[in-house]
Amino acid sequence: MTTTRRLLIAVSTLFVPFLTLAAPPAELTGRFVSLKGDRLEFPSASSGTNGADAVTYTYSVTDATNASLVVNYPSTGRQRSVTLVFDAGGALLEYREFDLVSINPPMPPIFRSGTFEIGLLEVTPPPPLDCSAPDELTGLYLQTGKKRLEFLTGDRGRHYLPGKSGYFTYVYTITDEDSARASLTYEADDRTALLDLDFDAQGRPVSFTATEEKNGAPLTTTGKLAMGTNRHLADLQIGTDAAKLAGNDHFGAIGLHQTVGQRGGDKDTLVYTIVLQNDGDTDTFRLRGSRDRSHFRVEYYTYPARENVTAAMVAGTLEPSELGHDATATYTMELTPLRSNGAFLGEVSARSLSMPEARDAVHSLSFVKARSKHGSGKKKRR
């Protein structure tokens, strides 16, 4: 092999990648083509505009340096056949056009050529839909028939039933000017439900359509929609055993389903575990605990750090650190008898600082009775 032949092979090897490079773009979707200032825009794969005229088009790459663009004008019958020419490096060289201006009446075609440009269209997103439905459901409840659905965070909620709520994740979307949809997936069994919600022009709830699974088949119900602010946020629980607490998913100030009790001797310290759980979105809470000076010395401690927080608790100023959704803060209430006999009804309450009306309370009922001494008392007569 001669030296000249080797040189030619080496040079051709260097230029092969450039010669095989497909310089024309693979498609024109989302681009414009300007033929010597005449701008064609192609927002989709088959249609576009040429100024005020709507057009359809086809586009294909014919080889490494050429592409074919055929543009049709449905309103007039005009057809433009354009060849776009590139160099091997991808630079734009020229266009050559065969323009069949009209077939009715027949007119001779026009031939054009010149420089051209290709660029990306600047797409302006549509303005946000002006809708009377709420922007989000976080912090609200919806009453759909017999169901109270509480939307605790931006993606988690529950079908509220005192003591046995069913939790779900959800996606909320605005569907039109006065409607929205919530797509629910229950965490316990992956059951799904769709809620289509209708509102009036002032944003007041009007009606709902619910489609959910029932025994493996879809069930659709409709009815009047009610909506309000969810106040079930601060969830207090209490127990004499930390593993067995009363009050989960119960709310109220009277202590129904949230009261526990115990009895001890005059030498026994009675201990209660109290847990504050945040059922809503990230929040801060304030706690208050009652005190008794007659029958028991009442003290409150953090758990497990055992920091004495009695003064703040009884003053109603105790604020644990900010709690995220489902996070908890735990305390113990310890009662030391001051007398040999007595009773004490204690209360611990909590309220949300983001919504003062969101309150909960738990109660304890404690008794102390002196232990009888062995051998004391009179002997019974025979």
XYZ file of C-alpha atoms in Angstrom:
382
model
C 0.000 0.000 0.000
C 1.495 3.282 -1.066
C 2.015 6.175 1.292
C -0.505 8.301 -0.656
C -3.196 5.626 -0.370
C -2.615 5.301 3.398
C -2.973 9.073 3.753
C -6.262 9.099 1.821
C -7.681 6.320 4.003
C -6.689 8.144 7.192
C -8.245 11.409 6.018
C -11.468 9.700 4.902
C -11.698 7.943 8.260
C -11.528 11.282 10.055
C -14.347 12.765 7.960
C -16.730 9.787 7.921
C -18.506 10.801 11.185
C -19.230 14.258 9.766
C -20.432 12.914 6.427
C -22.832 10.481 8.104
C -24.100 13.046 10.600
C -27.859 13.709 10.133
C -27.580 17.486 10.195
C -31.304 18.233 9.619
C -33.487 18.030 12.736
C -35.391 14.769 13.067
C -38.722 16.637 13.392
C -40.144 20.155 13.430
C -42.628 19.773 16.286
C -42.293 22.802 18.587
C -40.131 24.695 16.066
C -40.459 27.469 13.510
C -38.987 27.685 10.005
C -38.412 31.151 8.544
C -37.949 31.161 4.753
C -36.259 34.481 4.026
C -38.443 36.137 6.686
C -41.656 34.180 5.917
C -42.290 32.470 9.272
C -44.000 29.079 9.557
C -44.752 27.762 13.063
C -45.289 24.075 13.861
C -46.548 23.512 17.437
C -47.631 19.943 16.616
C -46.395 17.090 14.444
C -48.830 17.757 11.568
C -50.321 21.255 11.814
C -49.214 24.831 12.278
C -49.674 28.414 11.151
C -48.282 30.828 8.582
C -49.277 34.165 9.999
C -53.101 34.154 10.121
C -53.362 31.041 7.912
C -53.740 27.556 9.348
C -51.601 24.941 7.614
C -50.906 21.239 7.652
C -47.492 19.840 6.860
C -45.295 16.792 6.407
C -41.595 16.737 7.088
C -38.900 14.158 6.463
C -35.109 13.940 6.390
C -34.023 12.765 2.948
C -30.270 12.416 3.569
C -27.444 13.797 5.704
C -27.706 17.303 4.254
C -31.286 17.633 2.987
C -34.813 17.608 4.374
C -38.213 17.887 2.702
C -41.023 20.133 3.982
C -44.444 20.113 2.295
C -46.893 22.751 3.545
C -50.604 22.737 2.634
C -53.105 25.579 3.027
C -56.568 23.931 3.366
C -58.459 27.218 2.875
C -56.971 27.974 -0.570
C -55.479 24.733 -1.844
C -51.994 26.219 -1.889
C -49.091 23.786 -1.559
C -45.449 24.594 -0.938
C -42.736 21.995 -1.490
C -39.546 23.111 0.231
C -36.107 21.521 0.285
C -33.949 22.557 3.241
C -30.211 22.268 2.611
C -27.529 21.909 5.327
C -23.801 21.415 5.188
C -22.090 18.355 6.658
C -21.529 20.120 9.968
C -25.189 21.032 10.397
C -25.028 24.686 9.326
C -28.044 26.053 7.444
C -27.182 26.769 3.798
C -30.289 27.552 1.743
C -33.828 26.546 0.895
C -35.324 25.816 -2.526
C -39.078 26.122 -2.898
C -41.677 25.059 -5.447
C -44.833 27.030 -4.543
C -48.089 25.930 -6.160
C -49.966 29.111 -5.278
C -53.429 28.029 -6.363
C -55.236 25.358 -8.314
C -58.524 27.275 -8.518
C -58.043 29.140 -10.753
C -54.859 27.416 -11.981
C -51.771 29.564 -11.658
C -48.176 28.812 -12.602
C -45.937 27.714 -9.712
C -43.476 30.096 -8.132
C -39.857 29.099 -7.555
C -37.970 30.621 -4.648
C -34.654 30.157 -2.905
C -32.681 31.928 -0.238
C -31.548 31.687 3.345
C -33.639 30.179 6.120
C -33.763 29.822 9.913
C -34.954 27.074 12.275
C -35.609 27.729 15.960
C -37.646 26.660 18.958
C -41.069 28.146 19.551
C -41.536 30.094 22.750
C -44.552 28.410 24.294
C -46.429 30.489 26.875
C -48.208 28.286 29.413
C -51.935 28.904 29.693
C -53.007 31.105 32.606
C -54.150 29.239 35.729
C -57.780 28.233 35.639
C -59.969 30.588 37.641
C -62.014 28.149 39.712
C -64.411 28.634 42.610
C -63.300 25.345 44.192
C -60.685 25.602 46.994
C -57.063 25.660 45.838
C -56.308 22.780 48.219
C -58.098 20.590 50.745
C -55.473 20.621 53.519
C -57.130 21.510 56.829
C -60.682 20.998 55.536
C -63.299 18.300 55.931
C -65.923 17.251 53.417
C -69.232 15.731 54.410
C -70.311 13.403 51.606
C -73.499 11.702 52.646
C -72.774 9.869 55.903
C -69.002 10.144 55.495
C -66.831 12.789 57.078
C -63.590 12.979 55.116
C -60.803 14.956 56.804
C -57.856 16.158 54.721
C -55.010 16.281 57.209
C -52.083 17.221 54.924
C -51.542 17.870 51.247
C -51.668 14.150 50.450
C -53.096 12.295 53.481
C -56.546 12.191 55.024
C -58.996 9.941 56.811
C -62.578 8.793 56.798
C -63.249 9.922 60.343
C -64.925 7.480 62.682
C -64.291 8.051 66.418
C -61.703 5.520 67.525
C -61.525 3.620 64.219
C -60.821 5.992 61.339
C -59.787 4.732 57.912
C -56.761 6.582 56.523
C -56.052 7.302 52.864
C -53.665 9.107 50.555
C -55.142 11.420 47.950
C -54.503 13.598 44.907
C -56.550 16.773 44.450
C -57.012 18.492 41.068
C -59.081 21.370 39.703
C -61.176 20.132 36.764
C -63.027 23.249 35.543
C -64.394 26.624 36.661
C -66.568 25.237 39.451
C -65.476 21.633 39.963
C -62.609 19.626 41.429
C -61.708 15.986 41.955
C -60.115 14.079 44.831
C -58.679 10.624 44.084
C -58.408 8.540 47.279
C -56.470 5.335 47.971
C -57.141 3.745 51.376
C -54.004 2.600 53.159
C -55.484 -0.502 54.779
C -56.575 -2.363 51.641
C -55.613 -0.235 48.586
C -59.312 0.420 47.925
C -59.840 3.481 45.734
C -62.496 6.185 45.512
C -63.096 9.175 43.233
C -64.827 12.289 44.517
C -66.122 14.802 41.983
C -66.956 18.024 43.828
C -69.148 20.879 42.606
C -69.181 24.453 43.967
C -71.174 27.578 43.201
C -69.641 30.810 41.889
C -68.912 32.008 45.460
C -67.042 28.796 46.334
C -69.805 27.303 48.464
C -70.097 23.502 48.287
C -73.040 22.240 46.236
C -72.915 18.528 45.432
C -70.688 15.493 45.097
C -70.457 12.310 43.069
C -68.510 9.470 44.700
C -67.379 6.377 42.804
C -65.737 3.700 44.918
C -65.249 -0.030 45.118
C -67.891 -2.111 46.879
C -67.313 -5.868 46.969
C -65.046 -5.557 43.938
C -67.565 -3.583 41.854
C -67.861 0.198 41.348
C -70.586 1.942 43.343
C -71.650 5.518 42.522
C -73.448 7.795 44.974
C -74.453 11.442 44.719
C -75.688 13.976 47.224
C -75.358 17.345 48.851
C -71.808 18.413 49.684
C -70.838 20.108 52.948
C -67.409 21.554 53.765
C -65.758 23.084 56.803
C -62.545 23.595 58.754
C -61.225 20.443 60.393
C -60.673 20.917 64.127
C -59.517 17.377 64.884
C -55.825 18.233 65.126
C -54.517 17.844 68.694
C -55.127 14.172 69.543
C -54.442 13.406 73.236
C -54.246 9.856 74.576
C -53.888 8.597 78.148
C -53.251 5.314 79.901
C -51.841 3.601 82.948
C -49.852 1.428 80.548
C -47.879 3.093 77.758
C -48.759 0.192 75.459
C -52.486 0.598 76.006
C -53.762 4.153 75.635
C -57.297 5.519 75.435
C -58.401 8.422 73.256
C -56.881 7.760 69.825
C -59.095 9.433 67.186
C -61.454 10.686 69.918
C -61.839 14.423 70.419
C -63.655 16.548 72.969
C -63.453 18.252 76.337
C -65.731 16.027 78.429
C -63.478 12.983 78.422
C -65.815 10.471 76.781
C -63.690 7.474 75.732
C -60.657 9.422 77.008
C -60.744 8.770 80.766
C -58.769 6.151 82.688
C -58.464 5.541 86.422
C -56.557 3.652 89.046
C -56.530 3.090 92.776
C -53.549 2.859 95.100
C -52.499 2.782 98.711
C -51.282 5.772 100.696
C -47.680 4.803 99.939
C -48.151 4.260 96.181
C -47.281 6.707 93.410
C -49.827 6.564 90.606
C -48.389 7.136 87.122
C -50.226 7.995 83.889
C -48.740 8.179 80.379
C -50.032 11.058 78.238
C -49.320 11.260 74.496
C -49.981 14.262 72.267
C -50.234 13.294 68.600
C -50.490 15.801 65.744
C -53.236 14.543 63.449
C -53.020 17.578 61.162
C -50.304 19.278 59.153
C -47.115 20.567 60.835
C -48.188 22.538 63.902
C -47.327 23.745 67.411
C -49.468 22.995 70.471
C -49.922 24.288 74.008
C -50.759 21.998 76.944
C -52.352 22.550 80.334
C -52.612 20.082 83.215
C -54.598 20.276 86.456
C -53.096 20.233 89.957
C -54.420 19.011 93.290
C -53.122 20.316 96.623
C -55.475 18.350 98.864
C -54.955 14.660 98.244
C -52.023 14.287 95.829
C -48.844 16.036 94.808
C -49.133 16.204 91.021
C -46.002 16.355 88.885
C -45.482 16.239 85.114
C -42.377 14.964 83.304
C -41.276 14.604 79.704
C -40.735 11.047 78.523
C -38.206 9.498 78.243
C -35.916 12.440 79.150
C -37.799 12.933 82.462
C -37.545 16.711 82.516
C -39.807 18.213 85.167
C -42.313 20.449 83.343
C -44.857 20.764 86.146
C -44.755 24.554 86.403
C -45.327 25.103 82.672
C -47.991 22.393 82.485
C -50.153 23.724 85.311
C -49.708 27.309 84.041
C -50.947 26.239 80.580
C -47.798 27.435 78.831
C -46.111 24.133 77.972
C -45.258 24.035 74.264
C -43.431 21.015 72.871
C -41.315 21.481 69.763
C -43.098 21.829 66.444
C -44.674 18.518 65.482
C -44.992 17.208 61.953
C -47.987 15.196 60.843
C -48.430 12.059 62.974
C -45.539 13.048 65.270
C -45.942 12.721 69.046
C -44.775 14.214 72.336
C -45.014 12.023 75.458
C -45.330 12.947 79.146
C -46.005 11.261 82.457
C -48.287 12.529 85.217
C -47.218 11.252 88.644
C -49.478 11.443 91.715
C -47.986 11.086 95.194
C -50.596 10.720 98.004
C -50.700 13.476 100.619
C -53.454 11.854 102.694
C -54.436 8.373 103.574
C -57.776 8.664 101.768
C -58.919 10.796 98.865
C -59.745 11.138 95.191
C -58.534 13.318 92.324
C -60.064 14.014 88.892
C -57.252 15.262 86.659
C -57.393 16.791 83.227
C -54.770 17.469 80.570
C -55.817 19.540 77.553
C -54.067 20.602 74.349
C -54.882 23.140 71.677
C -53.395 23.988 68.320
C -51.661 27.349 68.011
C -52.534 27.525 64.312
C -56.222 27.020 65.130
C -57.146 27.735 68.775
C -60.559 26.058 68.328
C -58.810 22.720 67.695
C -58.722 21.275 71.226
C -58.705 17.911 72.945
C -58.642 16.735 76.574
C -58.049 13.522 78.518
C -58.965 12.758 82.127
C -57.707 10.619 84.981
C -59.665 9.441 88.009
C -57.429 8.467 90.949
C -58.222 7.116 94.424
C -56.037 6.617 97.465
C -57.009 4.493 100.443
C -54.890 3.676 103.467
C -53.841 0.064 103.765
C -55.162 -1.682 106.880
C -52.536 -2.807 109.372
C -52.225 -6.499 110.249
C -53.791 -7.335 113.606
C -55.633 -4.056 113.907
C -59.258 -3.905 114.805
C -61.272 -5.674 117.498
C -61.603 -9.421 117.592
C -64.990 -10.772 116.951
C -66.733 -12.283 119.874
C -67.472 -15.940 119.682
